[in-house]
Short mmCIF file of N, CA, C and O in Angstrom, two decimals:
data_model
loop_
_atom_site.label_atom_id
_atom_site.label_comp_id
_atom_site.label_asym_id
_atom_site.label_seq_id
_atom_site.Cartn_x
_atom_site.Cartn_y
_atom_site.Cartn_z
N UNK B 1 9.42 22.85 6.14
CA UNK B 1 9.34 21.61 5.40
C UNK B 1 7.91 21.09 5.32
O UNK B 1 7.50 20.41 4.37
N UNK B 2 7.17 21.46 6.36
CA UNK B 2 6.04 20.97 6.51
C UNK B 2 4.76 21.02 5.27
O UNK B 2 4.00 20.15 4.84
N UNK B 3 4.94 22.46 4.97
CA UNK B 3 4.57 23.33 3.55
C UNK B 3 4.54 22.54 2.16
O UNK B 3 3.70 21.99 1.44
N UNK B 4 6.06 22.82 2.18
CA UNK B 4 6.89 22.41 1.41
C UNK B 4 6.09 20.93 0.85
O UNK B 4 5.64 20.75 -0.28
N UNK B 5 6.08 19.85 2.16
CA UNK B 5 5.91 18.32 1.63
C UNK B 5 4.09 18.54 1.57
O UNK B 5 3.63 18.07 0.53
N UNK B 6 3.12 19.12 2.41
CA UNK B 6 2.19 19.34 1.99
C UNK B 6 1.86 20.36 0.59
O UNK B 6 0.87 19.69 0.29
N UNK B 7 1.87 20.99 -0.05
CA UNK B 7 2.43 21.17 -1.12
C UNK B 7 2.60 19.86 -2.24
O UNK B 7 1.56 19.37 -2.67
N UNK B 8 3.81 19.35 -2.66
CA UNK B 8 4.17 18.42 -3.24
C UNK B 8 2.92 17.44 -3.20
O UNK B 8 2.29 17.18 -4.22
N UNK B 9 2.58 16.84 -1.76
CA UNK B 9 1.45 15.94 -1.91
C UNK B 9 0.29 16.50 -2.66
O UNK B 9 -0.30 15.67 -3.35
N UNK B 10 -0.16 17.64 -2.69
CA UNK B 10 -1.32 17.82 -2.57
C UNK B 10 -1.17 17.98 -4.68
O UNK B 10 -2.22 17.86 -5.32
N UNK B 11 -0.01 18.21 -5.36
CA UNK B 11 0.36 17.93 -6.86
C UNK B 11 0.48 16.74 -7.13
O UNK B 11 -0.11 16.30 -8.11
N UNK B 12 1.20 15.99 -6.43
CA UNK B 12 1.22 14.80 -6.69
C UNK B 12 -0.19 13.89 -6.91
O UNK B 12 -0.51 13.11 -7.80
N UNK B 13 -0.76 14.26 -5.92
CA UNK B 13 -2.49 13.25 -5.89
C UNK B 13 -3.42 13.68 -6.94
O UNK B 13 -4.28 12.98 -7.48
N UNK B 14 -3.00 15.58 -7.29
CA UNK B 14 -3.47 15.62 -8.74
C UNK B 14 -3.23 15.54 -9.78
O UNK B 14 -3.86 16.06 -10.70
N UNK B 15 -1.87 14.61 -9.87
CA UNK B 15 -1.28 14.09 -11.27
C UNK B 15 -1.21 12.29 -10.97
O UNK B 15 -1.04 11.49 -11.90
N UNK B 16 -1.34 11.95 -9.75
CA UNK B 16 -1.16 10.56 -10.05
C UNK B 16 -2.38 9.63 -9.53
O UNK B 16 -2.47 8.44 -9.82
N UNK B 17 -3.45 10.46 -8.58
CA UNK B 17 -4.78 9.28 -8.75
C UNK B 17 -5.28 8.63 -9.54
O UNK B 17 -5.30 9.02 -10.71
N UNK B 18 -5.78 7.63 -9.24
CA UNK B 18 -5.87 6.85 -10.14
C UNK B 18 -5.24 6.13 -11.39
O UNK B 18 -5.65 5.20 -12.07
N UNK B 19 -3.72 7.16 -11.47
CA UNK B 19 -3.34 6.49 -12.40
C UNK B 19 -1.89 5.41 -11.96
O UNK B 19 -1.83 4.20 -12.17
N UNK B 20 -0.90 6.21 -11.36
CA UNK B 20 -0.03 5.46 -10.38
C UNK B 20 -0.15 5.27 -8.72
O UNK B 20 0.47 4.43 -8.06
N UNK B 21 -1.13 6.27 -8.21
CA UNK B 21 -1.21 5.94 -6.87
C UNK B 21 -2.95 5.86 -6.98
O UNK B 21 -3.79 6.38 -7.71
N UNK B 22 -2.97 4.79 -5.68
CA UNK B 22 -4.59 4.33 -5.13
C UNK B 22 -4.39 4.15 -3.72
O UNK B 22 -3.50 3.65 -3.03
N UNK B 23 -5.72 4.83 -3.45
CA UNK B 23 -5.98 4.53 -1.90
C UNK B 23 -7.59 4.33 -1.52
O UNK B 23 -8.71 4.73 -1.85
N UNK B 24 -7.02 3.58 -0.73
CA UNK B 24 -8.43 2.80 0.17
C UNK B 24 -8.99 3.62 1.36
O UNK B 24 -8.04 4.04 2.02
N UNK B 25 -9.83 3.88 1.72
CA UNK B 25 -10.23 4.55 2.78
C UNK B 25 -11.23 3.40 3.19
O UNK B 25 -11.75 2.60 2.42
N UNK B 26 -11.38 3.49 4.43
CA UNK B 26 -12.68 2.65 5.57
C UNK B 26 -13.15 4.04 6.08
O UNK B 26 -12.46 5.04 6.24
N UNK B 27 -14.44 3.88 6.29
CA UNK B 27 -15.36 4.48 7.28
C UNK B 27 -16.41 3.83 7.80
O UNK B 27 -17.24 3.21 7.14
N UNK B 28 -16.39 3.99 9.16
CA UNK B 28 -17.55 3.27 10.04
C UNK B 28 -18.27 4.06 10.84
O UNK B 28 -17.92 4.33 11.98
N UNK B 29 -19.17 4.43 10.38
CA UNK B 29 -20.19 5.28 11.19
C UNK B 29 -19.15 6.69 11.22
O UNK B 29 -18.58 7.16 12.20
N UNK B 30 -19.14 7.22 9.60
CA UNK B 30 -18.86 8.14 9.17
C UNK B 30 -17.32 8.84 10.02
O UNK B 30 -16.86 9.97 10.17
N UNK B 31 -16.93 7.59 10.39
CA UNK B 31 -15.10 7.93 11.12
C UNK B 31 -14.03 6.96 9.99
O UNK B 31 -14.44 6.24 9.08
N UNK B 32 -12.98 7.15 10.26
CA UNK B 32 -12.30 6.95 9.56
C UNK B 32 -11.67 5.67 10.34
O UNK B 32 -11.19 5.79 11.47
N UNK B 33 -11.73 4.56 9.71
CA UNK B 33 -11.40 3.56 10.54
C UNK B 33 -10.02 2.72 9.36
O UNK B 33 -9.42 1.76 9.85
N UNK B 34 -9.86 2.92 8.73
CA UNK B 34 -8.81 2.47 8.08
C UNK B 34 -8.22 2.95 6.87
O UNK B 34 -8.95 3.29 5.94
N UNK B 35 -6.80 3.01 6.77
CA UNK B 35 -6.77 3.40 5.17
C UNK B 35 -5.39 2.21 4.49
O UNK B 35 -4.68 1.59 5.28
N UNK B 36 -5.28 2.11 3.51
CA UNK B 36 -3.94 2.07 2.41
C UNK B 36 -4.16 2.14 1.19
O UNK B 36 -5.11 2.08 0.41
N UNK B 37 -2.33 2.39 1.18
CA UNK B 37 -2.32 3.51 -0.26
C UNK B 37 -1.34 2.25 -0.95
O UNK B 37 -0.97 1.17 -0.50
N UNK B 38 -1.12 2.89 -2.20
CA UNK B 38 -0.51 1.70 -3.10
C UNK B 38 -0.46 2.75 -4.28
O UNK B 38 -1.40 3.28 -4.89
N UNK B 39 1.48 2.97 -4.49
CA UNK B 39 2.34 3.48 -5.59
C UNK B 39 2.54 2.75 -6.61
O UNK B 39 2.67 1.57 -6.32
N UNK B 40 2.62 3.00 -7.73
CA UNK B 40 3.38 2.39 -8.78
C UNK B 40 4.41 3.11 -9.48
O UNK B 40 4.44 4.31 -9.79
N UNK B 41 5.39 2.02 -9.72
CA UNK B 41 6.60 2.83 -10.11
C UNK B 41 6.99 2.36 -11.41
O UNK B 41 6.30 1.35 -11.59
N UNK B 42 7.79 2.56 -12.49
CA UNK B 42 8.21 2.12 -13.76
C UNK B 42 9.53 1.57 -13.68
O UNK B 42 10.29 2.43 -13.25
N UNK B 43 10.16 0.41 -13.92
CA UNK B 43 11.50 0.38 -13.94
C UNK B 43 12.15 -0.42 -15.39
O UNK B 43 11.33 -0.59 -16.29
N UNK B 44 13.22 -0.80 -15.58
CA UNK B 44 13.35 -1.11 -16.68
C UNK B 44 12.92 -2.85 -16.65
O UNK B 44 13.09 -3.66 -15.73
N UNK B 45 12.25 -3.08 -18.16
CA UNK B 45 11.81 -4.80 -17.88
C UNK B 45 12.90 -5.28 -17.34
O UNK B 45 13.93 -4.60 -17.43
N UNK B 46 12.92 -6.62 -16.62
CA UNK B 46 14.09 -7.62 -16.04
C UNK B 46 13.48 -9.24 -15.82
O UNK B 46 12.31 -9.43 -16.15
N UNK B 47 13.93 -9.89 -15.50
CA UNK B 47 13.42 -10.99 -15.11
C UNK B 47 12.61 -10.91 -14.32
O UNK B 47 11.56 -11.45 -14.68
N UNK B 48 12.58 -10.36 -13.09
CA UNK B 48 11.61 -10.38 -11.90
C UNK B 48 10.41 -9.12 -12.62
O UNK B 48 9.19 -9.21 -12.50
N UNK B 49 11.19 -7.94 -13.40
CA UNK B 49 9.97 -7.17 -13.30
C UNK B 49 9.47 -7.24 -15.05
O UNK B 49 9.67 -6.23 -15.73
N UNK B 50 9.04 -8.06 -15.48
CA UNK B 50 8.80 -8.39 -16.83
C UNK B 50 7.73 -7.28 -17.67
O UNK B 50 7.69 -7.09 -18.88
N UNK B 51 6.88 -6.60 -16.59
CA UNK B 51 5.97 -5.87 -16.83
C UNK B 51 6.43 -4.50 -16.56
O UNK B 51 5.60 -3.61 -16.78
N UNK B 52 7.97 -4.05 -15.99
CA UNK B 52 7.97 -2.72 -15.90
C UNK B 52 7.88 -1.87 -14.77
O UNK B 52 8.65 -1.02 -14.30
N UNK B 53 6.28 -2.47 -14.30
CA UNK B 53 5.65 -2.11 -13.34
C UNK B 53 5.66 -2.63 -12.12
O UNK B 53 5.26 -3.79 -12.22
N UNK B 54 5.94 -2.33 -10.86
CA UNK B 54 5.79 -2.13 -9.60
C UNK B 54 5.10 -1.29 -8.76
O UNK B 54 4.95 -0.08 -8.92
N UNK B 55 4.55 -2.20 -7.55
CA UNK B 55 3.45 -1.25 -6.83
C UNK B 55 4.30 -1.50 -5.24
O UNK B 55 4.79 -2.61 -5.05
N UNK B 56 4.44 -0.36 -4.10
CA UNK B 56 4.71 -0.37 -3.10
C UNK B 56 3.35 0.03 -2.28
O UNK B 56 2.84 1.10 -2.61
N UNK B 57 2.90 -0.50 -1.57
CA UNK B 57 2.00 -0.38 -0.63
C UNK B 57 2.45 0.11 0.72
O UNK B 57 3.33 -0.59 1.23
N UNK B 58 1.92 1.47 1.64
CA UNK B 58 2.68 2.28 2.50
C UNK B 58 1.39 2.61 3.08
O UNK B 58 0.28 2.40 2.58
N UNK B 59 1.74 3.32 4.52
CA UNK B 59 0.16 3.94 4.91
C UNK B 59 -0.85 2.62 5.31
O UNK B 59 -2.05 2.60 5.57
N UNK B 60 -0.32 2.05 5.27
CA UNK B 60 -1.70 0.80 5.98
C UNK B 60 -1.76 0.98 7.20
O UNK B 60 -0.78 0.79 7.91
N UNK B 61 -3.00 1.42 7.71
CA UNK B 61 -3.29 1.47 9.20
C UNK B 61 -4.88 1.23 9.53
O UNK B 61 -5.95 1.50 8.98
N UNK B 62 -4.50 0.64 10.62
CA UNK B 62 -6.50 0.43 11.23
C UNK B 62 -5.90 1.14 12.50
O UNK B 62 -4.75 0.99 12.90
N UNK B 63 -7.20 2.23 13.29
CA UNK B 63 -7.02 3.05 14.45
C UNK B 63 -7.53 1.61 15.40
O UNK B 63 -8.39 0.77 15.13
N UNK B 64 -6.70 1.73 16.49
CA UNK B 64 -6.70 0.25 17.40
C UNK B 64 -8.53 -0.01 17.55
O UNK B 64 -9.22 -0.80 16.90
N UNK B 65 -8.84 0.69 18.37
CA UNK B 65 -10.31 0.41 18.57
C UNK B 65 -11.28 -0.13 16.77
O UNK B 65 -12.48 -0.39 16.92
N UNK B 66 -10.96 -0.18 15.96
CA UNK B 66 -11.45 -0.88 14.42
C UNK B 66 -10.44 -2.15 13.85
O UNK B 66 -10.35 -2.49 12.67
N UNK B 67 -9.69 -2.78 15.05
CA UNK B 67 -8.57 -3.96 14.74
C UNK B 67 -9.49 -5.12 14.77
O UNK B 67 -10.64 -5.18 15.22
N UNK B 68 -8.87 -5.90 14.26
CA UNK B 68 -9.35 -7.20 14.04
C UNK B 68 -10.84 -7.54 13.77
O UNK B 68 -11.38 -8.59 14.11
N UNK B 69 -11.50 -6.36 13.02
CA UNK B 69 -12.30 -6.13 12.09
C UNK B 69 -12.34 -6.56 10.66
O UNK B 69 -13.51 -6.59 10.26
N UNK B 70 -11.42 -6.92 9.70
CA UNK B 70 -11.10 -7.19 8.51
C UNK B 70 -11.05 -5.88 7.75
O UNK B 70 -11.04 -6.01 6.53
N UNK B 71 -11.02 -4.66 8.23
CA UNK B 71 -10.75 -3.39 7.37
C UNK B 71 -9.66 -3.26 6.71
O UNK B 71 -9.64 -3.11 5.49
N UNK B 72 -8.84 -3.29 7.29
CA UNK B 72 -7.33 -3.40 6.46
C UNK B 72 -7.14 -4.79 5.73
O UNK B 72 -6.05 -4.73 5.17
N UNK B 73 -7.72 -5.98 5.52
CA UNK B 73 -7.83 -7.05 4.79
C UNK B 73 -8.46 -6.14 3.69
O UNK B 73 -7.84 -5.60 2.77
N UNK B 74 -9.77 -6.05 3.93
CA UNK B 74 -10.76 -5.68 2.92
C UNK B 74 -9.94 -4.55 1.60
O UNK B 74 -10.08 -4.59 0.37
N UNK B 75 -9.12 -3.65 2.45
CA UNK B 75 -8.71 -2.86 1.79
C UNK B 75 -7.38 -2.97 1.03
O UNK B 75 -6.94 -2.40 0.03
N UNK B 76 -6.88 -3.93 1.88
CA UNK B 76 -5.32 -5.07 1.00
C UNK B 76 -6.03 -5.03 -0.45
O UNK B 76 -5.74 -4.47 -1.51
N UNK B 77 -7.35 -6.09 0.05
CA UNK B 77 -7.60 -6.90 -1.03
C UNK B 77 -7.95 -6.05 -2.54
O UNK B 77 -7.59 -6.38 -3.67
N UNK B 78 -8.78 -4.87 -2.13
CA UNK B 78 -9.12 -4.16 -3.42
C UNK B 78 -7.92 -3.29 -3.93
O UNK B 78 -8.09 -2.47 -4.84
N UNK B 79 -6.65 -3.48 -3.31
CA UNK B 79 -5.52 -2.70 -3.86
C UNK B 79 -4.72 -3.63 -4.30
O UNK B 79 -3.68 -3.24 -4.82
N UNK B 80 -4.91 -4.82 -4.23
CA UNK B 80 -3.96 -6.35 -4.85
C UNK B 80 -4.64 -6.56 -6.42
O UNK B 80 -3.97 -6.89 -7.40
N UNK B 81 -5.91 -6.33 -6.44
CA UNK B 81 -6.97 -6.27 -7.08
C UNK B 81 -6.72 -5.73 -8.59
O UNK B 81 -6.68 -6.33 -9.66
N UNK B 82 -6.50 -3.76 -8.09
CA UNK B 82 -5.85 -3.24 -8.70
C UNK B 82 -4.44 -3.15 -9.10
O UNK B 82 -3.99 -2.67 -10.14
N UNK B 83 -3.87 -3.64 -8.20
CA UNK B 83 -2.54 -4.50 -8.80
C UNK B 83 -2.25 -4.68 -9.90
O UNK B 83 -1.52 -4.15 -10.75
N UNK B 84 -3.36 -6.07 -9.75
CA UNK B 84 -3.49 -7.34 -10.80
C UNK B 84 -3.76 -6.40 -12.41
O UNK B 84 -3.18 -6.21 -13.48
N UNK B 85 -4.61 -6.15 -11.95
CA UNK B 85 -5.44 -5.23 -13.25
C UNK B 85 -4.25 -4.21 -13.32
O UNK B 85 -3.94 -4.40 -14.50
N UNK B 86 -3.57 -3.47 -12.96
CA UNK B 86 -2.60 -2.47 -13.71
C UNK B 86 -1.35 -3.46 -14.39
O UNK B 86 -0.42 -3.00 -15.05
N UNK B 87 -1.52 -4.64 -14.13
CA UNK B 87 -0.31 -5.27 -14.61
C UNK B 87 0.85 -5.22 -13.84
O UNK B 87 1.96 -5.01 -14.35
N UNK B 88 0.70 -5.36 -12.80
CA UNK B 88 1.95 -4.96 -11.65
C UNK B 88 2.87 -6.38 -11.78
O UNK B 88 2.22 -7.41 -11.95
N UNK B 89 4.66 -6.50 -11.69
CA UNK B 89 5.19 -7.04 -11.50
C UNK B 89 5.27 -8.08 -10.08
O UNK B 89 5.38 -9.29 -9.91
N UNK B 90 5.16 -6.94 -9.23
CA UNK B 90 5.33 -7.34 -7.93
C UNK B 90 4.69 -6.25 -6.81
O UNK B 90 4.54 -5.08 -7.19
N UNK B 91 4.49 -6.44 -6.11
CA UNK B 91 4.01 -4.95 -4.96
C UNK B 91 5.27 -5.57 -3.61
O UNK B 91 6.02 -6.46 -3.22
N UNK B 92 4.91 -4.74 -3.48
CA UNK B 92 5.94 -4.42 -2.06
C UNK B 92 5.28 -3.70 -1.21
O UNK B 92 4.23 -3.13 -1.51
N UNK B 93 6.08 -3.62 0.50
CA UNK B 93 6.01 -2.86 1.50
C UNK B 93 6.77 -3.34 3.03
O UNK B 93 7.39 -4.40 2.95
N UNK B 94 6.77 -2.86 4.01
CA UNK B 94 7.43 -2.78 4.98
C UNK B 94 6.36 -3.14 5.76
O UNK B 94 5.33 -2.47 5.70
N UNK B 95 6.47 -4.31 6.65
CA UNK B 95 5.49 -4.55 7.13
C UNK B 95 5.86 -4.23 9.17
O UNK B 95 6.44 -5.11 9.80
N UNK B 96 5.67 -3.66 9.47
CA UNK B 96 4.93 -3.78 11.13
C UNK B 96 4.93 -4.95 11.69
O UNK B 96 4.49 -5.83 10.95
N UNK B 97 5.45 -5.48 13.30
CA UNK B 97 4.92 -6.44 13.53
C UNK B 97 3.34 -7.05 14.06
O UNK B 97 3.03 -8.20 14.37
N UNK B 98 2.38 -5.60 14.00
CA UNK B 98 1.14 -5.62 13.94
C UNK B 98 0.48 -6.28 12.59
O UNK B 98 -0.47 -7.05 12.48
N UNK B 99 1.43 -5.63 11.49
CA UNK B 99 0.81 -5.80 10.52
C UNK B 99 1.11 -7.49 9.88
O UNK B 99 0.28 -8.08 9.19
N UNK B 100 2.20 -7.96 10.19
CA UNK B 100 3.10 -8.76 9.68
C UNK B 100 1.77 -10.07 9.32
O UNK B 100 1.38 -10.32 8.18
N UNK B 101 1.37 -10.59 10.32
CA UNK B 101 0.24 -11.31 9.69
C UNK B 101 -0.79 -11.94 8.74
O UNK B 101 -1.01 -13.03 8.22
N UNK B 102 -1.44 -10.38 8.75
CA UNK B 102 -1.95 -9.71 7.63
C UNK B 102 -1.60 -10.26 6.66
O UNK B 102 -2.17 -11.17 6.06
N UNK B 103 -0.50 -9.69 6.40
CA UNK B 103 0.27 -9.56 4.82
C UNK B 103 0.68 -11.25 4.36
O UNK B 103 0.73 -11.50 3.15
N UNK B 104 1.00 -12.50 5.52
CA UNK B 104 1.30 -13.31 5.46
C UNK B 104 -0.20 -14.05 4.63
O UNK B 104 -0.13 -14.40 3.45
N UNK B 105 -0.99 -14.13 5.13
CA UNK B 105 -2.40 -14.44 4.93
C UNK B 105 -2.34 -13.84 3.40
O UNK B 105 -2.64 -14.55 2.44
N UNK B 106 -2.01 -12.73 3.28
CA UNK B 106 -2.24 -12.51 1.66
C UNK B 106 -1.54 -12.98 0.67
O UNK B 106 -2.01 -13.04 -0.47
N UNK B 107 -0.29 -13.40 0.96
CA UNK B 107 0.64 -14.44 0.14
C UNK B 107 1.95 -13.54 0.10
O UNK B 107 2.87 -13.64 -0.71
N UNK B 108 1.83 -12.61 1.18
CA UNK B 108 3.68 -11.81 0.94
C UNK B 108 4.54 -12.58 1.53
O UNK B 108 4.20 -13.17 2.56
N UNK B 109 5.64 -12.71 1.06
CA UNK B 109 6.93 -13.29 1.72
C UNK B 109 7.84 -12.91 2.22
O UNK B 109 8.38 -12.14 1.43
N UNK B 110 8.66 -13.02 3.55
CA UNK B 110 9.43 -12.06 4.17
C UNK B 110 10.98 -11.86 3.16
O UNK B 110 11.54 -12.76 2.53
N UNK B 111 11.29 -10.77 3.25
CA UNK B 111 12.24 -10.88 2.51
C UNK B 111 14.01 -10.82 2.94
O UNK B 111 14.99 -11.42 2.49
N UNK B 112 13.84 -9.85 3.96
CA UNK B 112 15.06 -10.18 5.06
C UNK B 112 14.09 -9.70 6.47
O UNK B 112 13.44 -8.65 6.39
N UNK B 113 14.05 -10.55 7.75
CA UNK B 113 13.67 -10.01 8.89
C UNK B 113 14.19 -8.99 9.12
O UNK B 113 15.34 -8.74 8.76
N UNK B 114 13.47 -8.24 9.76
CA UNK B 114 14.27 -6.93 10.99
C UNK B 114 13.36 -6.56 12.27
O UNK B 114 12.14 -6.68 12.35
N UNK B 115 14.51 -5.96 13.52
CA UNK B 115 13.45 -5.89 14.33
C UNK B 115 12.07 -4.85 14.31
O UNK B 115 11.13 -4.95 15.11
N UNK B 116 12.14 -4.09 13.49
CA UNK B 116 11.30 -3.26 13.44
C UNK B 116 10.09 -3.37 12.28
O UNK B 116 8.90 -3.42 12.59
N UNK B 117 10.67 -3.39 10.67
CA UNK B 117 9.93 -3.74 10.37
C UNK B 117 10.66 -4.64 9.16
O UNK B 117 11.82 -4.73 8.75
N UNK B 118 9.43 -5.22 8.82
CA UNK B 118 9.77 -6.06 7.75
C UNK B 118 9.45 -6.36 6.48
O UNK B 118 8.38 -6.85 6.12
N UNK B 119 10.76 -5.94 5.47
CA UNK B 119 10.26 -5.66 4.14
C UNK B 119 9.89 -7.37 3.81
O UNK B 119 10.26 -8.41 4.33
N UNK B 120 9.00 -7.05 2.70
CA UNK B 120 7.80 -8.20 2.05
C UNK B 120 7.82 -8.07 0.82
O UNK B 120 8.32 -7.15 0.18
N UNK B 121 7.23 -9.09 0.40
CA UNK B 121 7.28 -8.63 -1.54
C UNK B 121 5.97 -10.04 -1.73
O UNK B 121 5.92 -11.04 -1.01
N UNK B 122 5.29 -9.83 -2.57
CA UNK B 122 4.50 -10.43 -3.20
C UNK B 122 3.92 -10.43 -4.54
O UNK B 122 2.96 -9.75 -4.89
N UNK B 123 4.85 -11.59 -5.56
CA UNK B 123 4.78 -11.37 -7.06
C UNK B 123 3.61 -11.67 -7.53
O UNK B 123 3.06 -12.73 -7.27
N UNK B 124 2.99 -10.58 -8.44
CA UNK B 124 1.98 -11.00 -9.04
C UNK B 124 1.71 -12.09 -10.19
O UNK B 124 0.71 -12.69 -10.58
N UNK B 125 3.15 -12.07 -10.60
CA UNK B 125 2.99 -12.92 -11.92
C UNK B 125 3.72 -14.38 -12.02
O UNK B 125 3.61 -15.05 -13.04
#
């Protein structure tokens, strides 16, 4: 399976960078200190999704020793960014209770608690 899903990723990133998927990378003194990624998906217009478009945000991580740095802010922010600019309905993601914060500060709203993690949604429009 391992193949298999490496494989798939490695087609996927060359049919959808830049155009439905984006990712953020951090580096600090040439290490990798943070990343997130951010999907977009097509669905049919509706009330909530007027534009079609939806973005899920997945993969957000800062390695502990680069926390409470603003890396994963920094990198929210230029993928909300692009959001905005693709015309996104809404973005989404599952938030961590590490992460849960974060995401509050950026204007996501919880959408049902759980103990583990917690899905969020934050409409762009």
């Amino acid at each position: 399976q391992h193949e298999t899903i490496e494989n798939n990723l490695r087609q996927y990133y060359l049919n959808y960078m830049n155009i439905d998927f984006f990712a953020v990378l951090v580096e600090v003194d040439n290490e990798l200190a943070s990343v997130a990624f951010l999907a977009i998906s097509h669905k049919p217009a509706t009330l909530s999704c007027p534009t079609c478009k939806v973005g899920a945000f997945f993969n957000v991580l800062t390695y502990p020793e680069h926390r409470k740095k603003g890396y994963a802010n920094s990198a929210m922010k230029l993928l909300l960014d692009e959001a905005r600019k693709q015309k996104l309905s809404y973005v989404e993601l599952a938030s961590t209770q590490i992460g849960k914060s974060l995401y509050q500060k950026l204007g996501f709203k919880e959408l049902k608690p759980s103990t583990h993690f917690t899905d969020m949604k934050l409409s762009l429009l």
